[in-house]
XYZ file of C-alpha atoms in Angstrom:
363
model
C 7.375 -18.320 6.901
C 6.129 -18.430 10.502
C 2.370 -18.522 10.894
C 2.180 -15.133 12.626
C 3.617 -13.432 9.533
C 1.442 -15.344 7.084
C -1.741 -14.460 8.962
C -0.636 -10.847 9.409
C -0.345 -10.469 5.636
C -3.183 -12.732 4.564
C -5.788 -11.717 7.114
C -8.283 -8.909 7.484
C -10.719 -7.467 9.992
C -13.564 -9.340 11.667
C -14.905 -12.090 9.333
C -12.846 -10.747 6.402
C -15.798 -10.169 4.081
C -14.445 -6.874 2.717
C -11.064 -8.499 2.134
C -12.694 -11.183 -0.013
C -14.959 -8.706 -1.831
C -11.932 -6.636 -2.796
C -10.658 -9.561 -4.849
C -13.983 -10.951 -6.060
C -15.609 -7.658 -7.085
C -12.559 -6.609 -9.077
C -12.260 -9.998 -10.765
C -15.952 -9.749 -11.755
C -15.370 -6.594 -13.810
C -15.792 -7.747 -17.423
C -13.689 -6.173 -20.140
C -15.018 -5.385 -23.613
C -12.945 -7.257 -26.178
C -12.318 -5.379 -29.430
C -10.380 -6.489 -32.534
C -8.702 -4.967 -35.590
C -8.021 -1.693 -33.759
C -4.341 -1.074 -34.693
C -2.756 -1.740 -31.332
C 0.812 -2.079 -32.572
C 2.148 0.695 -30.314
C 1.247 -0.292 -26.764
C 2.784 2.137 -24.251
C 2.494 1.393 -20.521
C 4.160 4.603 -19.345
C 2.259 7.266 -17.461
C 2.940 10.337 -15.336
C 2.087 10.606 -11.643
C 2.758 13.804 -9.699
C 5.053 15.186 -12.373
C 7.184 12.058 -12.719
C 7.049 9.666 -15.664
C 6.991 6.007 -14.615
C 7.147 2.810 -16.645
C 3.917 1.293 -15.304
C 0.826 2.910 -13.724
C 1.578 1.135 -10.443
C 3.539 1.718 -7.259
C 4.578 -0.553 -4.429
C 2.195 0.596 -1.723
C 3.122 0.911 1.959
C 3.162 -2.386 3.861
C 4.039 -2.501 7.544
C 6.937 -4.730 8.690
C 7.607 -5.911 5.118
C 11.224 -6.319 6.175
C 10.209 -9.445 8.100
C 9.115 -11.267 4.930
C 12.610 -11.371 3.422
C 16.017 -10.343 4.661
C 15.874 -6.523 4.915
C 12.819 -6.836 2.711
C 12.060 -3.182 2.095
C 15.541 -2.687 0.649
C 15.091 -5.601 -1.748
C 11.667 -4.335 -2.826
C 13.029 -0.821 -3.372
C 15.744 -2.096 -5.705
C 13.179 -4.086 -7.707
C 10.857 -1.084 -7.928
C 13.674 1.138 -9.180
C 14.674 -1.403 -11.810
C 11.018 -1.681 -12.857
C 10.616 2.078 -13.163
C 7.880 2.427 -10.532
C 7.660 4.227 -7.158
C 8.220 2.545 -3.820
C 6.236 3.906 -0.864
C 7.705 3.106 2.544
C 5.447 2.544 5.541
C 5.912 4.455 8.783
C 6.145 1.056 10.512
C 8.795 -0.452 8.254
C 11.718 -2.533 9.444
C 14.243 -0.584 7.354
C 14.521 3.158 7.821
C 13.607 6.068 5.572
C 17.266 6.846 5.045
C 18.210 3.299 4.021
C 15.295 2.700 1.646
C 15.436 6.113 -0.021
C 18.954 5.374 -1.254
C 17.648 2.397 -3.243
C 14.218 3.564 -4.443
C 13.566 5.959 -7.314
C 10.959 7.437 -7.157
C 10.721 7.229 -3.356
C 7.444 7.980 -1.546
C 6.738 7.924 2.195
C 3.573 6.988 4.076
C 2.613 8.689 7.343
C 0.052 7.616 9.952
C -2.087 9.804 12.188
C 0.014 9.771 15.375
C -0.771 11.481 18.674
C 2.736 12.923 18.952
C 2.685 15.759 16.403
C 6.350 16.530 16.979
C 7.209 12.978 16.012
C 5.100 13.321 12.857
C 6.919 16.540 12.003
C 10.225 14.776 12.509
C 9.209 11.961 10.166
C 8.122 14.465 7.525
C 11.427 16.301 7.848
C 13.352 13.042 7.503
C 11.342 12.089 4.425
C 12.036 15.486 2.844
C 15.737 15.239 3.621
C 15.817 11.760 2.091
C 14.313 13.044 -1.168
C 10.775 11.679 -0.901
C 8.760 12.903 -3.879
C 5.298 12.322 -2.389
C 3.750 11.909 1.053
C 0.881 9.453 1.510
C -1.108 10.321 4.624
C -3.171 7.349 5.828
C -6.413 8.467 7.458
C -8.422 5.244 7.772
C -6.582 3.933 10.825
C -7.515 6.138 13.793
C -7.611 2.861 15.723
C -6.346 -0.592 14.683
C -8.974 -2.867 13.160
C -10.138 -6.024 14.900
C -7.808 -8.510 13.220
C -8.602 -11.731 15.026
C -6.085 -13.792 13.108
C -3.257 -11.770 14.658
C -4.340 -12.713 18.163
C -4.755 -16.359 17.219
C -1.412 -16.658 15.426
C 0.860 -14.798 17.843
C 1.317 -11.397 16.264
C -0.519 -10.081 19.312
C -2.189 -11.503 22.380
C -0.934 -13.496 25.396
C 2.589 -14.940 25.209
C 2.982 -13.571 21.686
C 6.829 -13.288 21.768
C 7.237 -16.903 22.901
C 4.763 -18.153 20.316
C 6.628 -16.325 17.551
C 9.949 -17.839 18.629
C 8.477 -21.352 18.599
C 7.025 -20.773 15.139
C 10.372 -19.487 13.869
C 12.127 -22.627 15.106
C 9.778 -24.626 12.903
C 10.816 -22.597 9.833
C 14.609 -22.969 9.772
C 15.167 -21.373 6.356
C 13.283 -18.253 7.371
C 14.908 -18.280 10.818
C 18.380 -18.353 9.256
C 17.797 -15.889 6.403
C 15.497 -13.361 8.076
C 15.491 -14.195 11.760
C 19.274 -14.231 12.090
C 20.773 -12.350 9.146
C 17.883 -9.904 8.723
C 18.467 -8.204 12.064
C 17.846 -5.733 13.580
C 14.128 -6.488 13.792
C 13.236 -3.004 14.957
C 10.811 -0.514 13.454
C 13.494 1.537 11.743
C 11.580 4.812 11.635
C 10.533 4.595 15.280
C 13.912 3.609 16.746
C 15.094 7.223 17.225
C 12.225 7.911 19.651
C 11.370 4.463 21.047
C 14.895 3.077 21.347
C 14.890 -0.453 22.744
C 11.070 -0.477 22.709
C 10.947 -0.190 18.905
C 11.116 -3.949 18.333
C 8.435 -6.208 16.935
C 7.404 -7.278 20.453
C 5.714 -3.922 20.999
C 4.441 -3.426 17.446
C 0.700 -3.940 17.968
C 0.780 -2.231 21.357
C 2.455 0.822 19.900
C -0.196 1.063 17.170
C -3.018 0.989 19.690
C -1.425 3.551 21.996
C -0.277 6.064 19.434
C -2.886 6.360 16.687
C -5.087 9.423 17.087
C -8.876 9.186 16.571
C -9.393 12.900 17.289
C -7.904 14.236 14.041
C -10.167 16.233 11.687
C -9.852 17.655 8.182
C -8.829 21.041 9.555
C -5.894 19.406 11.348
C -4.291 18.653 8.008
C -3.360 22.321 7.579
C -0.227 21.876 9.669
C 0.861 18.941 7.510
C 0.688 21.251 4.513
C 2.888 23.687 6.399
C 5.501 20.977 6.967
C 5.255 19.272 3.565
C 5.401 21.202 0.310
C 5.422 18.257 -2.109
C 2.534 16.176 -3.450
C 0.190 15.190 -0.606
C -1.922 12.053 -1.083
C -4.758 11.116 1.307
C -5.126 7.342 1.647
C -8.237 5.617 2.920
C -11.037 7.309 0.951
C -14.225 5.295 0.397
C -16.874 8.017 0.193
C -17.326 10.722 -2.483
C -17.877 13.397 0.181
C -14.516 12.582 1.746
C -12.920 12.748 -1.686
C -14.381 16.232 -2.130
C -13.041 17.226 1.299
C -9.581 16.060 0.247
C -9.779 18.180 -2.886
C -11.031 21.160 -0.880
C -8.025 21.128 1.478
C -5.655 21.096 -1.470
C -4.566 17.465 -1.535
C -2.834 16.480 -4.747
C -4.186 12.946 -4.724
C -6.250 10.352 -2.923
C -6.092 6.582 -2.579
C -9.453 4.850 -2.810
C -8.825 2.158 -0.229
C -10.334 0.163 2.631
C -6.879 -0.724 3.971
C -6.957 -4.097 2.265
C -10.028 -5.102 4.249
C -8.020 -4.784 7.457
C -9.985 -2.014 9.187
C -13.799 -1.870 8.972
C -15.320 -5.076 7.654
C -18.577 -4.738 5.746
C -17.669 -1.606 3.775
C -17.624 -1.487 -0.005
C -14.771 -2.990 -1.922
C -12.436 -0.530 -3.599
C -13.708 -1.565 -7.028
C -17.313 -0.751 -6.088
C -16.446 2.553 -4.439
C -14.029 3.810 -7.089
C -16.267 4.956 -9.993
C -18.442 7.334 -7.967
C -15.417 8.780 -6.173
C -13.506 9.260 -9.430
C -16.503 11.102 -10.907
C -16.817 13.310 -7.814
C -13.267 14.687 -8.081
C -12.602 14.380 -11.812
C -9.999 16.920 -12.883
C -9.374 18.102 -9.320
C -6.747 15.637 -8.106
C -5.020 12.376 -8.941
C -6.980 9.253 -8.041
C -5.072 6.146 -6.976
C -6.648 2.903 -5.808
C -5.699 -0.328 -4.060
C -7.441 -3.437 -2.786
C -7.697 -6.822 -4.486
C -5.159 -6.115 -7.239
C -3.404 -9.370 -8.019
C -2.356 -9.085 -11.686
C -2.135 -6.848 -14.728
C -5.787 -7.405 -15.647
C -6.766 -6.005 -12.249
C -4.617 -2.941 -12.884
C -6.423 -2.329 -16.191
C -9.783 -2.812 -14.471
C -8.925 -0.226 -11.810
C -7.810 2.260 -14.462
C -11.011 1.676 -16.415
C -13.066 2.317 -13.273
C -11.471 5.737 -12.879
C -8.070 5.387 -11.233
C -5.000 7.193 -12.572
C -2.682 4.677 -10.904
C -2.731 1.614 -8.677
C -0.962 0.720 -5.436
C 0.110 -2.888 -4.993
C 0.052 -4.363 -1.494
C -0.228 -8.070 -0.837
C 0.860 -8.849 -4.402
C 4.354 -7.476 -3.921
C 4.572 -8.720 -0.332
C 3.970 -12.332 -1.398
C 6.431 -11.950 -4.260
C 9.007 -10.622 -1.800
C 8.397 -13.502 0.613
C 8.762 -16.049 -2.183
C 11.875 -14.801 -3.964
C 12.998 -11.496 -2.479
C 14.090 -8.812 -4.934
C 13.861 -11.234 -7.859
C 10.276 -12.069 -6.930
C 9.178 -8.431 -6.892
C 10.988 -7.811 -10.190
C 9.227 -10.827 -11.706
C 5.861 -9.593 -10.422
C 6.325 -6.244 -12.176
C 7.314 -8.030 -15.378
C 4.193 -10.193 -15.203
C 1.961 -7.180 -14.590
C 3.454 -5.408 -17.591
C 2.943 -8.450 -19.814
C -0.627 -8.962 -18.616
C -1.456 -5.297 -19.141
C -0.017 -5.465 -22.646
C -2.349 -8.330 -23.554
C -5.367 -6.667 -21.930
C -4.771 -3.366 -23.702
C -4.215 -5.106 -27.039
C -7.484 -7.016 -26.799
C -9.525 -4.032 -25.598
C -8.211 -1.831 -28.385
C -6.167 0.810 -26.551
C -2.543 1.811 -27.037
C -1.908 4.182 -24.137
C -2.749 4.379 -20.459
C -4.731 7.596 -20.903
C -7.013 5.782 -23.361
C -8.172 3.329 -20.693
C -11.616 4.364 -19.443
C -15.058 2.871 -18.952
C -15.484 2.438 -22.689
C -13.380 -0.750 -22.442
C -15.755 -2.273 -19.900
C -18.655 -4.516 -20.838
C -21.990 -2.711 -20.595
C -23.133 -4.583 -17.490
C -20.235 -2.970 -15.537
C -21.039 0.622 -16.470
């Protein structure tokens, strides 16, 4: 793929320390191997927000995923449906709510904090009309993070459109499959209001101009008035914020540092998760993301206190490599890896995974 897309997906904020800690801290969590525990009935199914799913994972929201394969969000949605897991569509997707919702089941939608409240209301209404079962409200992006790789590679910065075209010429397979046949390259959910300005050329500029740093917890009341389904607050890294989310009536939270793409130097999701899960135990559903690359990582997150896990870069790379088949294969691998991990830690069901399967030095 062109360099600007690789760096957009692979990179993080500032010196990318939090990005690296997300992976390293989670990989360092040691599991407690147990044997002779009668694990002949492994069941990977769980229930999130009233819906039974085949794995305790969902494809998390990833901006402009449709640039990583031809109409990429549609391919990912089909793979998620076949794998029995939810697909959450980003506000800044290439394909629209209406198109993706027809292929995903369950279908979730992610909403950013945008200055134009009428536009936010319109997006919520469209998500409801399309049958979205949950709304993920991302609160850790009041301003875009300092992602220096994007400026260096051509996602943003001087002469960015020309640099992207030159990079695409050097990747003829991508240019043919995605660049030509994957059009239109517009932000599908923004096209109704931005029109011709909804293309990738204005992507980073639109983010900077339209995100709203003035929003407060009390401002979420109007979202509750517009949305009557499960509301999930994404971007929680502090137990006090988790308690605030529970106090306003959120149905779930996502323990997340935005994949290390916002504020560098904060805790990894794996380090933040246990205290947050304890703070809101029994009050709401706890999801987590950040550094999850395989089924072992999913089990680790569940053991640390999560009820489910959002995949981000993992499914994006799978999509870029093999499209729908790649995402389907990823979900198969995660299921197989979870099966082995659960067998060798002595648990049969997802609700049996807790800190008792962690080695003592992790607890």
